PDB file of C-alpha atoms in Angstrom:
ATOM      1  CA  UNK X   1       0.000   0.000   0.000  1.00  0.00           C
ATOM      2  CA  UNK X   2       1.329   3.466  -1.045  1.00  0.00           C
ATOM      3  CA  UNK X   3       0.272   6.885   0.215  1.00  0.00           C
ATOM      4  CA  UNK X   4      -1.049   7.508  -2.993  1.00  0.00           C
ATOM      5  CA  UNK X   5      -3.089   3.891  -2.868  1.00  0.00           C
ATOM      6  CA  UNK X   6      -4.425   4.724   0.504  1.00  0.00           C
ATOM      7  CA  UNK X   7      -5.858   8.230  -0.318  1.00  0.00           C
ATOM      8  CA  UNK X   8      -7.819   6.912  -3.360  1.00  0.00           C
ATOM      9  CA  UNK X   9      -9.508   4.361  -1.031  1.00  0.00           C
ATOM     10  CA  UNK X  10     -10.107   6.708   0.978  1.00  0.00           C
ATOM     11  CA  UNK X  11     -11.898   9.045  -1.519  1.00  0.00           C
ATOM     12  CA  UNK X  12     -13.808   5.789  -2.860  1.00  0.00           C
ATOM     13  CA  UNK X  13     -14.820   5.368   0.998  1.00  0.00           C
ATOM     14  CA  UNK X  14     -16.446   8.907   1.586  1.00  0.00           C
ATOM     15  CA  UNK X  15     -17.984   8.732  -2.312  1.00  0.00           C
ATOM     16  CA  UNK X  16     -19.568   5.319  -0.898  1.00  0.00           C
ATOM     17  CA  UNK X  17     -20.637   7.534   2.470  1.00  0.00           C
ATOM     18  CA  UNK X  18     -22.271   9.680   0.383  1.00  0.00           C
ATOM     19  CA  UNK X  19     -23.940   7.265  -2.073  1.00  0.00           C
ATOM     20  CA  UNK X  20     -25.188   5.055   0.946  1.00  0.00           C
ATOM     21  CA  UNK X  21     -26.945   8.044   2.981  1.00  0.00           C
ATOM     22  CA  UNK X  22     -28.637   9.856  -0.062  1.00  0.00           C
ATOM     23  CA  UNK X  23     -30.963   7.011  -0.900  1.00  0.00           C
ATOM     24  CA  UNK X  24     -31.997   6.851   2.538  1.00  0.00           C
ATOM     25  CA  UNK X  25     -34.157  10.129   1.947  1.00  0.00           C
ATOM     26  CA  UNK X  26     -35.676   8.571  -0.792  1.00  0.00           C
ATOM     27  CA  UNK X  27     -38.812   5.724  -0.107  1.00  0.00           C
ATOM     28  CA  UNK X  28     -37.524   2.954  -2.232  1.00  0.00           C
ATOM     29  CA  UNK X  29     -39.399   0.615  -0.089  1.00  0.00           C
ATOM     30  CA  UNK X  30     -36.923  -3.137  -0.154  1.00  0.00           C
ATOM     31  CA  UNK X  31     -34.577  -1.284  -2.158  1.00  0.00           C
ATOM     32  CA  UNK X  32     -33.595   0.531   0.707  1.00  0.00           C
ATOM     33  CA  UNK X  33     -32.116  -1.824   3.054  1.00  0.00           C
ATOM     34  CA  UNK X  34     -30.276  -3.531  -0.006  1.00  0.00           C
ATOM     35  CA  UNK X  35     -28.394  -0.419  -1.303  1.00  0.00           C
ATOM     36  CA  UNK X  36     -27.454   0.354   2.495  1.00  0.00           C
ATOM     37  CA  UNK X  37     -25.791  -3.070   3.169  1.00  0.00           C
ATOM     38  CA  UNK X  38     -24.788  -3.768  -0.490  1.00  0.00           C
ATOM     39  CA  UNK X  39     -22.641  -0.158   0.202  1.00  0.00           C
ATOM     40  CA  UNK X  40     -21.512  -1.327   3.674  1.00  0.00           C
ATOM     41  CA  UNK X  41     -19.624  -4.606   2.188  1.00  0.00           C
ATOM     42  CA  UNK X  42     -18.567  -2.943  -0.308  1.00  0.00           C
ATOM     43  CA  UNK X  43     -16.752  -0.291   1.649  1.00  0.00           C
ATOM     44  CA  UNK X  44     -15.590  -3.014   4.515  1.00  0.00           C
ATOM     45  CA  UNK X  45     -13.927  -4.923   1.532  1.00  0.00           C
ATOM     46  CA  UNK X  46     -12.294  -1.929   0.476  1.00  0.00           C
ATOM     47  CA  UNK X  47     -11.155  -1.439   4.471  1.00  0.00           C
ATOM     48  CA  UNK X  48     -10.131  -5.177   4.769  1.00  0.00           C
ATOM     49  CA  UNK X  49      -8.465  -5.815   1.327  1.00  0.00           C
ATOM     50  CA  UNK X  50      -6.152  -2.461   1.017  1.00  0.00           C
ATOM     51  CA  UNK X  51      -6.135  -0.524   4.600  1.00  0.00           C
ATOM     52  CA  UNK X  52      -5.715  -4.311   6.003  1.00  0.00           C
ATOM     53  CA  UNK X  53      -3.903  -6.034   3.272  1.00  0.00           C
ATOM     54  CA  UNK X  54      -5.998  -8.914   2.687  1.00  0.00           C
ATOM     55  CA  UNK X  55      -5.090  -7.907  -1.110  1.00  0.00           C
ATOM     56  CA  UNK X  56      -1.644  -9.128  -0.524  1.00  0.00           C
ATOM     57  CA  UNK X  57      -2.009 -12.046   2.763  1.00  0.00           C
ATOM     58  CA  UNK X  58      -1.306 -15.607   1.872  1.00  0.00           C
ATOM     59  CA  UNK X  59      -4.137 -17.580   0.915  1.00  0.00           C
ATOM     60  CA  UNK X  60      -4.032 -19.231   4.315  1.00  0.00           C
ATOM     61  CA  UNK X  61      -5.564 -15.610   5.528  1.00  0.00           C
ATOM     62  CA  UNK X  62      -8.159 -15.591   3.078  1.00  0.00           C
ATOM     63  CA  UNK X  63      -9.644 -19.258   3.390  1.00  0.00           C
ATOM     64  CA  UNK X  64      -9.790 -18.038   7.026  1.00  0.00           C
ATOM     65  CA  UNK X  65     -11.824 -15.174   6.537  1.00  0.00           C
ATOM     66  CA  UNK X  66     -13.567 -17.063   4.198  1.00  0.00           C
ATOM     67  CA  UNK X  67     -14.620 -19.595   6.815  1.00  0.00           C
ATOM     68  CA  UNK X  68     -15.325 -16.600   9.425  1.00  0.00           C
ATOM     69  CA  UNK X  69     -17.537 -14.637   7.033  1.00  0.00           C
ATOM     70  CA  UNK X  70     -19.868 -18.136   6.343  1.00  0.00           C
ATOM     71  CA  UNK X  71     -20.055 -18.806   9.806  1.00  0.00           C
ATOM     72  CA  UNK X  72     -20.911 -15.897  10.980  1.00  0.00           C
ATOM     73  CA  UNK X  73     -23.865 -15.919   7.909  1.00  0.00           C
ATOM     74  CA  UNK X  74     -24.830 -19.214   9.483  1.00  0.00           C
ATOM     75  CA  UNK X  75     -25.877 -17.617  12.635  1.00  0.00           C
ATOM     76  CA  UNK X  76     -27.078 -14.336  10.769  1.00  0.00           C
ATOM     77  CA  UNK X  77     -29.629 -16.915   8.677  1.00  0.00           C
ATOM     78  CA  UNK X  78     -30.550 -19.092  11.746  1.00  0.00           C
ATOM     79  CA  UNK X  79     -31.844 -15.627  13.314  1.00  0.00           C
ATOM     80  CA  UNK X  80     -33.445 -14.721  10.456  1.00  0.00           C
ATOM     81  CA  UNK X  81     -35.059 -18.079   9.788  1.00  0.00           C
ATOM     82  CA  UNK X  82     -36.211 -17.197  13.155  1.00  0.00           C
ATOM     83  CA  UNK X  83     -38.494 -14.071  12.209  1.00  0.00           C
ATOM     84  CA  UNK X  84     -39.242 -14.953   8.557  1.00  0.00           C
ATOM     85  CA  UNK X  85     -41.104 -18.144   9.262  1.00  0.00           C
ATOM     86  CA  UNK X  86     -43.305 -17.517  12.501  1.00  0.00           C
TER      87      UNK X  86
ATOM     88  CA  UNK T   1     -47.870  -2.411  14.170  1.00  0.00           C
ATOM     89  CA  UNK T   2     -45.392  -4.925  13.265  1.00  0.00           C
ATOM     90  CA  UNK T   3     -41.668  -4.898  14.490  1.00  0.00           C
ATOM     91  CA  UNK T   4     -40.308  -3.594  11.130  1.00  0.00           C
ATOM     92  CA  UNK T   5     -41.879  -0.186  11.232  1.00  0.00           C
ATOM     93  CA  UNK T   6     -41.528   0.262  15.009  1.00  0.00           C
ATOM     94  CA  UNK T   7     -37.759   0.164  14.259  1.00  0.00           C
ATOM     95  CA  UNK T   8     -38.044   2.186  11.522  1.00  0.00           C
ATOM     96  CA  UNK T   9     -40.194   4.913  13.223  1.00  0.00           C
ATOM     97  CA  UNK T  10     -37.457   4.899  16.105  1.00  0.00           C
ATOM     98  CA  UNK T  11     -34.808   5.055  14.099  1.00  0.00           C
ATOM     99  CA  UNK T  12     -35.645   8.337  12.746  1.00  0.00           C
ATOM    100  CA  UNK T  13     -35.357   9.693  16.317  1.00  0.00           C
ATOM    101  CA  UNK T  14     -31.700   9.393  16.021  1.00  0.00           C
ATOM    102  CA  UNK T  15     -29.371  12.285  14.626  1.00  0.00           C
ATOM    103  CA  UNK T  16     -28.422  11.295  10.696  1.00  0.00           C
ATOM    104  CA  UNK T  17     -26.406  14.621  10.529  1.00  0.00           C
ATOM    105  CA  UNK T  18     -24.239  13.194  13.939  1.00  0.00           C
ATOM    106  CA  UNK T  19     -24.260   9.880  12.615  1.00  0.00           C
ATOM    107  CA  UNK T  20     -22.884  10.416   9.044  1.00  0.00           C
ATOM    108  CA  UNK T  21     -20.187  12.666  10.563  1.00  0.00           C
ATOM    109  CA  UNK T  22     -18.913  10.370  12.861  1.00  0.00           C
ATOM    110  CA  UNK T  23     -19.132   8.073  10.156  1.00  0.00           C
ATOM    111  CA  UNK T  24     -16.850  10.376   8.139  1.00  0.00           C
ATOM    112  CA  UNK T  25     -14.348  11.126  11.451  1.00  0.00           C
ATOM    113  CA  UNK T  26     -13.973   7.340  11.588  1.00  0.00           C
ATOM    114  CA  UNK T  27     -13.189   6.285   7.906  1.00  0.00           C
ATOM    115  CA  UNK T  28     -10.479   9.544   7.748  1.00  0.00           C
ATOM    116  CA  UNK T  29      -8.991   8.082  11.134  1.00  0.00           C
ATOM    117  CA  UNK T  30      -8.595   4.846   9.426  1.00  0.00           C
ATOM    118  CA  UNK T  31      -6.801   6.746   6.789  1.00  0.00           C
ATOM    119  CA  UNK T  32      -4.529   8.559   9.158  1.00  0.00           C
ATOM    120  CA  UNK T  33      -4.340   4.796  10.493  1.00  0.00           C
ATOM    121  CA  UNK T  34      -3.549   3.419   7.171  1.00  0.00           C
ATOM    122  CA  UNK T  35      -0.454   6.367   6.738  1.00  0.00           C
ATOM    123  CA  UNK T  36       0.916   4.987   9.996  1.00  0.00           C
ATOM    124  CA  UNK T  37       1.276   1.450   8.811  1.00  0.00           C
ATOM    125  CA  UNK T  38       3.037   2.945   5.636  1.00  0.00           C
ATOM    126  CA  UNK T  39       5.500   5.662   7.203  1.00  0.00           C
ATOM    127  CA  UNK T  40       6.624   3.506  10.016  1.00  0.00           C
ATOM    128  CA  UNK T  41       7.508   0.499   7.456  1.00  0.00           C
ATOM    129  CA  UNK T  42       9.606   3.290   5.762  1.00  0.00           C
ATOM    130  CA  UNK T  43      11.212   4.522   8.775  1.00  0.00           C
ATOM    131  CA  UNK T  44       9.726   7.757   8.722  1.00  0.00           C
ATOM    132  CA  UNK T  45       8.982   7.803  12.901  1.00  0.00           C
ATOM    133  CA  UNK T  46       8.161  11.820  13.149  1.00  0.00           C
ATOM    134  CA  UNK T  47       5.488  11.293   9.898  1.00  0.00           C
ATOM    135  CA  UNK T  48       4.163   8.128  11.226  1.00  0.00           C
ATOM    136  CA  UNK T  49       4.049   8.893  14.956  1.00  0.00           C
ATOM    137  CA  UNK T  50       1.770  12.172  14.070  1.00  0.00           C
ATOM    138  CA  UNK T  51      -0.562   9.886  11.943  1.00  0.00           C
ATOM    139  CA  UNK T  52      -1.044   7.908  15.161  1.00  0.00           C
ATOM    140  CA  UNK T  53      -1.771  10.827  16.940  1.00  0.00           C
ATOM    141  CA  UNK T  54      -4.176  11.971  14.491  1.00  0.00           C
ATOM    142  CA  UNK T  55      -5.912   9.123  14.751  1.00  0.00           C
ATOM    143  CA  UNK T  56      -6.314   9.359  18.350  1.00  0.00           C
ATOM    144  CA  UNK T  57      -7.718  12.561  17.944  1.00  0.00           C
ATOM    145  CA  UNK T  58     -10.164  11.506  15.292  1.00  0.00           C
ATOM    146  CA  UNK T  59     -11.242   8.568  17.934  1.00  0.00           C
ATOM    147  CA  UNK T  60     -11.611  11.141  20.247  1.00  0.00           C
ATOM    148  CA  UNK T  61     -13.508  13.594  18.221  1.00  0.00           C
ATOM    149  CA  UNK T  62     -15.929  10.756  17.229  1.00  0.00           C
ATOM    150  CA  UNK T  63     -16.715   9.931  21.225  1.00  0.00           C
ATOM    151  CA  UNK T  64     -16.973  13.830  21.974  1.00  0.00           C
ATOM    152  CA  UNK T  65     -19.905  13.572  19.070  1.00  0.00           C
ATOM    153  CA  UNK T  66     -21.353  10.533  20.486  1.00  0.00           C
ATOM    154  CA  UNK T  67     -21.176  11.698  24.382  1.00  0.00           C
ATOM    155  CA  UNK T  68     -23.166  14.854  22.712  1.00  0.00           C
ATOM    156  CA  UNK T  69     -25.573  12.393  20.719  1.00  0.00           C
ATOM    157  CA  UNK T  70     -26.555  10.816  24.088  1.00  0.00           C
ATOM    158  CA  UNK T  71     -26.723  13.312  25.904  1.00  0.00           C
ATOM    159  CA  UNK T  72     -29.054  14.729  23.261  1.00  0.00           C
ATOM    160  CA  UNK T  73     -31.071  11.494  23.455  1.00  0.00           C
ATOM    161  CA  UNK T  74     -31.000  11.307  27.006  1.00  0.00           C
ATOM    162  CA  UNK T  75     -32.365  14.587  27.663  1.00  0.00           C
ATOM    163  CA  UNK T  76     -35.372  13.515  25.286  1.00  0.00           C
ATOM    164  CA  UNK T  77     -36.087  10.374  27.800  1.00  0.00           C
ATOM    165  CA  UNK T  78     -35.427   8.132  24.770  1.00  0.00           C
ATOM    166  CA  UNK T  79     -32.326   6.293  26.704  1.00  0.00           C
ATOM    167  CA  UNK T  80     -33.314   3.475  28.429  1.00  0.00           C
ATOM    168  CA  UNK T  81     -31.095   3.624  31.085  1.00  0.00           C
ATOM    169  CA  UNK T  82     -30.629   5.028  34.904  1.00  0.00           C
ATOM    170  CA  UNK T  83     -34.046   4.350  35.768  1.00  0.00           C
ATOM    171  CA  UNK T  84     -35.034   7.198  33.696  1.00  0.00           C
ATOM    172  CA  UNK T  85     -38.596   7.393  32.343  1.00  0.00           C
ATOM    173  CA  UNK T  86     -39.203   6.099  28.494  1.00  0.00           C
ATOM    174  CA  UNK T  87     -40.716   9.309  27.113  1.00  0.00           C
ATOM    175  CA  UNK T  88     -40.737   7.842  23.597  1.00  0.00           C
ATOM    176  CA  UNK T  89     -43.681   9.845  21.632  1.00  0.00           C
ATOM    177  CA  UNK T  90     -44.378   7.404  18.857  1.00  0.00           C
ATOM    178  CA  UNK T  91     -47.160   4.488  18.814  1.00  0.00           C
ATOM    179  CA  UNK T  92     -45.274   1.461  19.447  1.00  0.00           C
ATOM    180  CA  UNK T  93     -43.478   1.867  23.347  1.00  0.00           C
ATOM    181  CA  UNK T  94     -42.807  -2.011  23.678  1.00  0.00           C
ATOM    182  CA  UNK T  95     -40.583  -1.956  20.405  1.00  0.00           C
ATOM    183  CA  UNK T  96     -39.660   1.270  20.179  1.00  0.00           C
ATOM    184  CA  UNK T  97     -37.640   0.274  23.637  1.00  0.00           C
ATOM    185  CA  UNK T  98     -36.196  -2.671  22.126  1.00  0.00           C
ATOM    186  CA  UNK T  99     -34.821  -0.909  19.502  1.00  0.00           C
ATOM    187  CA  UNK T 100     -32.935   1.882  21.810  1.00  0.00           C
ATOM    188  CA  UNK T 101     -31.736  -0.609  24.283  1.00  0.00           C
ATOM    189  CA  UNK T 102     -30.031  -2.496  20.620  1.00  0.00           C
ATOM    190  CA  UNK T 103     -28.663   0.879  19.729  1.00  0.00           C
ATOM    191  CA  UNK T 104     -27.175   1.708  23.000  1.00  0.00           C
ATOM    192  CA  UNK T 105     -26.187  -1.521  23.974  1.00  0.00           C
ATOM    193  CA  UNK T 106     -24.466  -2.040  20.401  1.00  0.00           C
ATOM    194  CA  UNK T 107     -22.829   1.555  20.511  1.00  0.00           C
ATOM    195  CA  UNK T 108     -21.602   1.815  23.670  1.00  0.00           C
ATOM    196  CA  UNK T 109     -19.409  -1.592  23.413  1.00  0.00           C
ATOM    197  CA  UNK T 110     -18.478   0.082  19.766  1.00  0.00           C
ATOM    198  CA  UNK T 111     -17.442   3.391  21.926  1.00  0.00           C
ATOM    199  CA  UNK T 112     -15.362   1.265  24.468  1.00  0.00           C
ATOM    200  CA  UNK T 113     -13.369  -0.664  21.342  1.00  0.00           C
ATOM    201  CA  UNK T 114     -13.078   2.764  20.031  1.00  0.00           C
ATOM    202  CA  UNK T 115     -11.202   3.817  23.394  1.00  0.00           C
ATOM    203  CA  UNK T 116      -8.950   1.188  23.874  1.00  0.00           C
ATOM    204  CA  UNK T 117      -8.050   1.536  19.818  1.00  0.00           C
ATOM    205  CA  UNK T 118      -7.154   5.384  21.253  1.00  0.00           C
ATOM    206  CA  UNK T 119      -4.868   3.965  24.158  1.00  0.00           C
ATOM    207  CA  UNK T 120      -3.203   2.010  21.941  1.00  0.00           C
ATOM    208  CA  UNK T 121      -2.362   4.632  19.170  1.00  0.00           C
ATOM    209  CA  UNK T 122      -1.611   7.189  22.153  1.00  0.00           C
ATOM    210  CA  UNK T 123       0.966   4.483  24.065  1.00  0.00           C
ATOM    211  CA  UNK T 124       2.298   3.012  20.575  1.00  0.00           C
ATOM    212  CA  UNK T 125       3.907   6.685  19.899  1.00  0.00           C
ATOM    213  CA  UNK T 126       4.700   7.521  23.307  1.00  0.00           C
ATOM    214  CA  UNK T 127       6.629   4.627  23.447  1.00  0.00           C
ATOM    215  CA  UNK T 128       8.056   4.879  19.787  1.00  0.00           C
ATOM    216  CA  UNK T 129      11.556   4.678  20.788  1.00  0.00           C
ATOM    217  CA  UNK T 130      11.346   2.093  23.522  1.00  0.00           C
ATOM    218  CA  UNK T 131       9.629  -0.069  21.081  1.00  0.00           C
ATOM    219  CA  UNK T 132      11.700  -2.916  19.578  1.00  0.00           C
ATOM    220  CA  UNK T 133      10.069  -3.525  16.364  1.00  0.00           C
ATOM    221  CA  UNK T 134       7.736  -0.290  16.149  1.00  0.00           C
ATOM    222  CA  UNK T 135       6.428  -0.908  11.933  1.00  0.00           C
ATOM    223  CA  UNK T 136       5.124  -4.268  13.612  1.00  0.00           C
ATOM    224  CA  UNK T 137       3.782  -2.584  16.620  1.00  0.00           C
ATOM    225  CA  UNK T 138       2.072  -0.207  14.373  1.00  0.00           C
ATOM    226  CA  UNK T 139       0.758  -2.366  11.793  1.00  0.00           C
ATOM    227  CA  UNK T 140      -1.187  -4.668  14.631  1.00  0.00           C
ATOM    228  CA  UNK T 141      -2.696  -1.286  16.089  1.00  0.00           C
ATOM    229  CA  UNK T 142      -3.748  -0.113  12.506  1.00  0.00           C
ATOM    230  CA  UNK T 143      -5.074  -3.356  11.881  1.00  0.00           C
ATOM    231  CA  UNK T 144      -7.140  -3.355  15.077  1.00  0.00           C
ATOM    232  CA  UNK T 145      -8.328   0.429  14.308  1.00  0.00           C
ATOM    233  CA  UNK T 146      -9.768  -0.898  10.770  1.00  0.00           C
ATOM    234  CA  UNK T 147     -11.594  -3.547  12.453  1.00  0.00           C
ATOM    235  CA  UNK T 148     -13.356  -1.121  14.613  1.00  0.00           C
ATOM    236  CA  UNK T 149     -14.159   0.900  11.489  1.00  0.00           C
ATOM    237  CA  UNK T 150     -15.479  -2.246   9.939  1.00  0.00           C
ATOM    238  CA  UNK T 151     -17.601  -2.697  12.749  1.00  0.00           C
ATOM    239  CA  UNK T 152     -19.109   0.900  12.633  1.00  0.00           C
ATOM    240  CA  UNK T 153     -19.559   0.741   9.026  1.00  0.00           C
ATOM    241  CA  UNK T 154     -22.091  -1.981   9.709  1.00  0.00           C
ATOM    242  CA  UNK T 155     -24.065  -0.693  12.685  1.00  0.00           C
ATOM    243  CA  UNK T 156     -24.554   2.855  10.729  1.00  0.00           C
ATOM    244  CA  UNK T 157     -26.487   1.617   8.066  1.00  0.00           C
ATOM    245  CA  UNK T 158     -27.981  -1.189  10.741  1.00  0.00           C
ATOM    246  CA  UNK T 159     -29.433   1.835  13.435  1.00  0.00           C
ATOM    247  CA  UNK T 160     -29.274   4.654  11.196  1.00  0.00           C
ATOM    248  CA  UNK T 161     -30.054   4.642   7.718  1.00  0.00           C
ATOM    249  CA  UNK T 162     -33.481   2.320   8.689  1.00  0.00           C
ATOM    250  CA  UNK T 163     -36.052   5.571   7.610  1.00  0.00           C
TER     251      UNK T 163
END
């Protein structure tokens, strides 16, 4: 990661700020809630892959996170399962 | 009522303008986070012991904004918490509660990661010279200071942006 690397990801981060609270004025109904978390892995890949260097980690690192990120789905579905079937 | 719109309808109670900022504050501290890592890996101390400070400061800024949001909140009756009163206006009380107790609950352990990710960037460049391997030192403390911004980029959106 350069300086130069780091302040583009930066501007792409505030760009996605702004792109993810302007909708929110707007009634888009299930839209909504998409674009807002859509945005927010978007800009927490952008965090994790050059601020964190997942871009360059072995591949070790990534099948971790890998694992992480479907486990933690797991319990983010069972929760969900939850509410959407009562 | 269902639980969706209760949320929604309490949501809007919070401060977007506060929230967005701090949201802002936090991703340019993980910049000034991000310079750290870089300067101290080419042993540039002075530059990367101010970016550590700056991102203290940031951190800090971002609490001062968030003590003010509460406050703010509390002096509305909408904080459930030291036996205060729930003077929520809207028509759902029962989840209207529920949804301030998850906002403060999930904030204030965000706030208390936030300080010790302060500590760390304050004591990792006090200590700069003391510090055997200080690019390693730094690059675990920036690393811990994105994963607090991760965190926060998440619960905005989450407590926030539901309108």
């Amino acid at each position: 990661m350069t300086v130069r690397t780091a302040f583009l990801t930066y501007f792409a981060l505030i760009a996605l700020l702004a792109l993810t609270v302007g909708p929110s004025f707007l009634p888009l109904g299930l839209a909504n809630p998409v674009i807002n978390f859509g945005i927010a892995l978007a800009k927490s890949a952008l965090v994790a892959v050059v601020f964190m260097h997942l871009g360059r980690s072995g591949s070790l690192l990534r099948l971790l996170l890998l694992v992480t990120a479907g486990g933690v789905l797991v319990l983010f579905a069972m929760t969900l399962l939850d509410a959407l079937t009562r | 009522m269902d639980n969706a719109s209760a949320f929604a309808d309490a949501s809007r109670e919070l401060s977007l303008w506060i929230g967005t900022t701090n949201t802002f504050i936090l991703l340019t501290s993980s910049l000034a986070a991000a310079l750290a890592t870089i300067w101290s890996r080419a042993k540039e101390p002075t530059k990367a012991r101010w970016a550590m400070l700056a991102t203290a400061a940031l951190g800090c800024l971002f609490l001062a904004l968030k003590a003010y949001e509460y406050a703010d909140e509390f002096g509305r009756g909408l904080l459930p918490v030291l036996g205060e009163d729930f003077a929520y206006s809207g028509s759902d009380q029962q989840h209207a509660r529920l949804f301030f107790e998850t906002y403060l609950a999930l904030t204030l352990v965000h706030a208390l990661r936030l300080l010790s990710g302060i500590v760390i960037m304050l004591t990792l460049s006090a200590a700069w010279k003391r510090l055997g391997q200080p690019d390693a030192a730094t690059k675990l403390a920036a690393l811990y200071w994105h994963f607090v911004d991760i965190v926060w980029i998440f619960l905005f959106p989450a407590l926030y942006l539901v309108r």
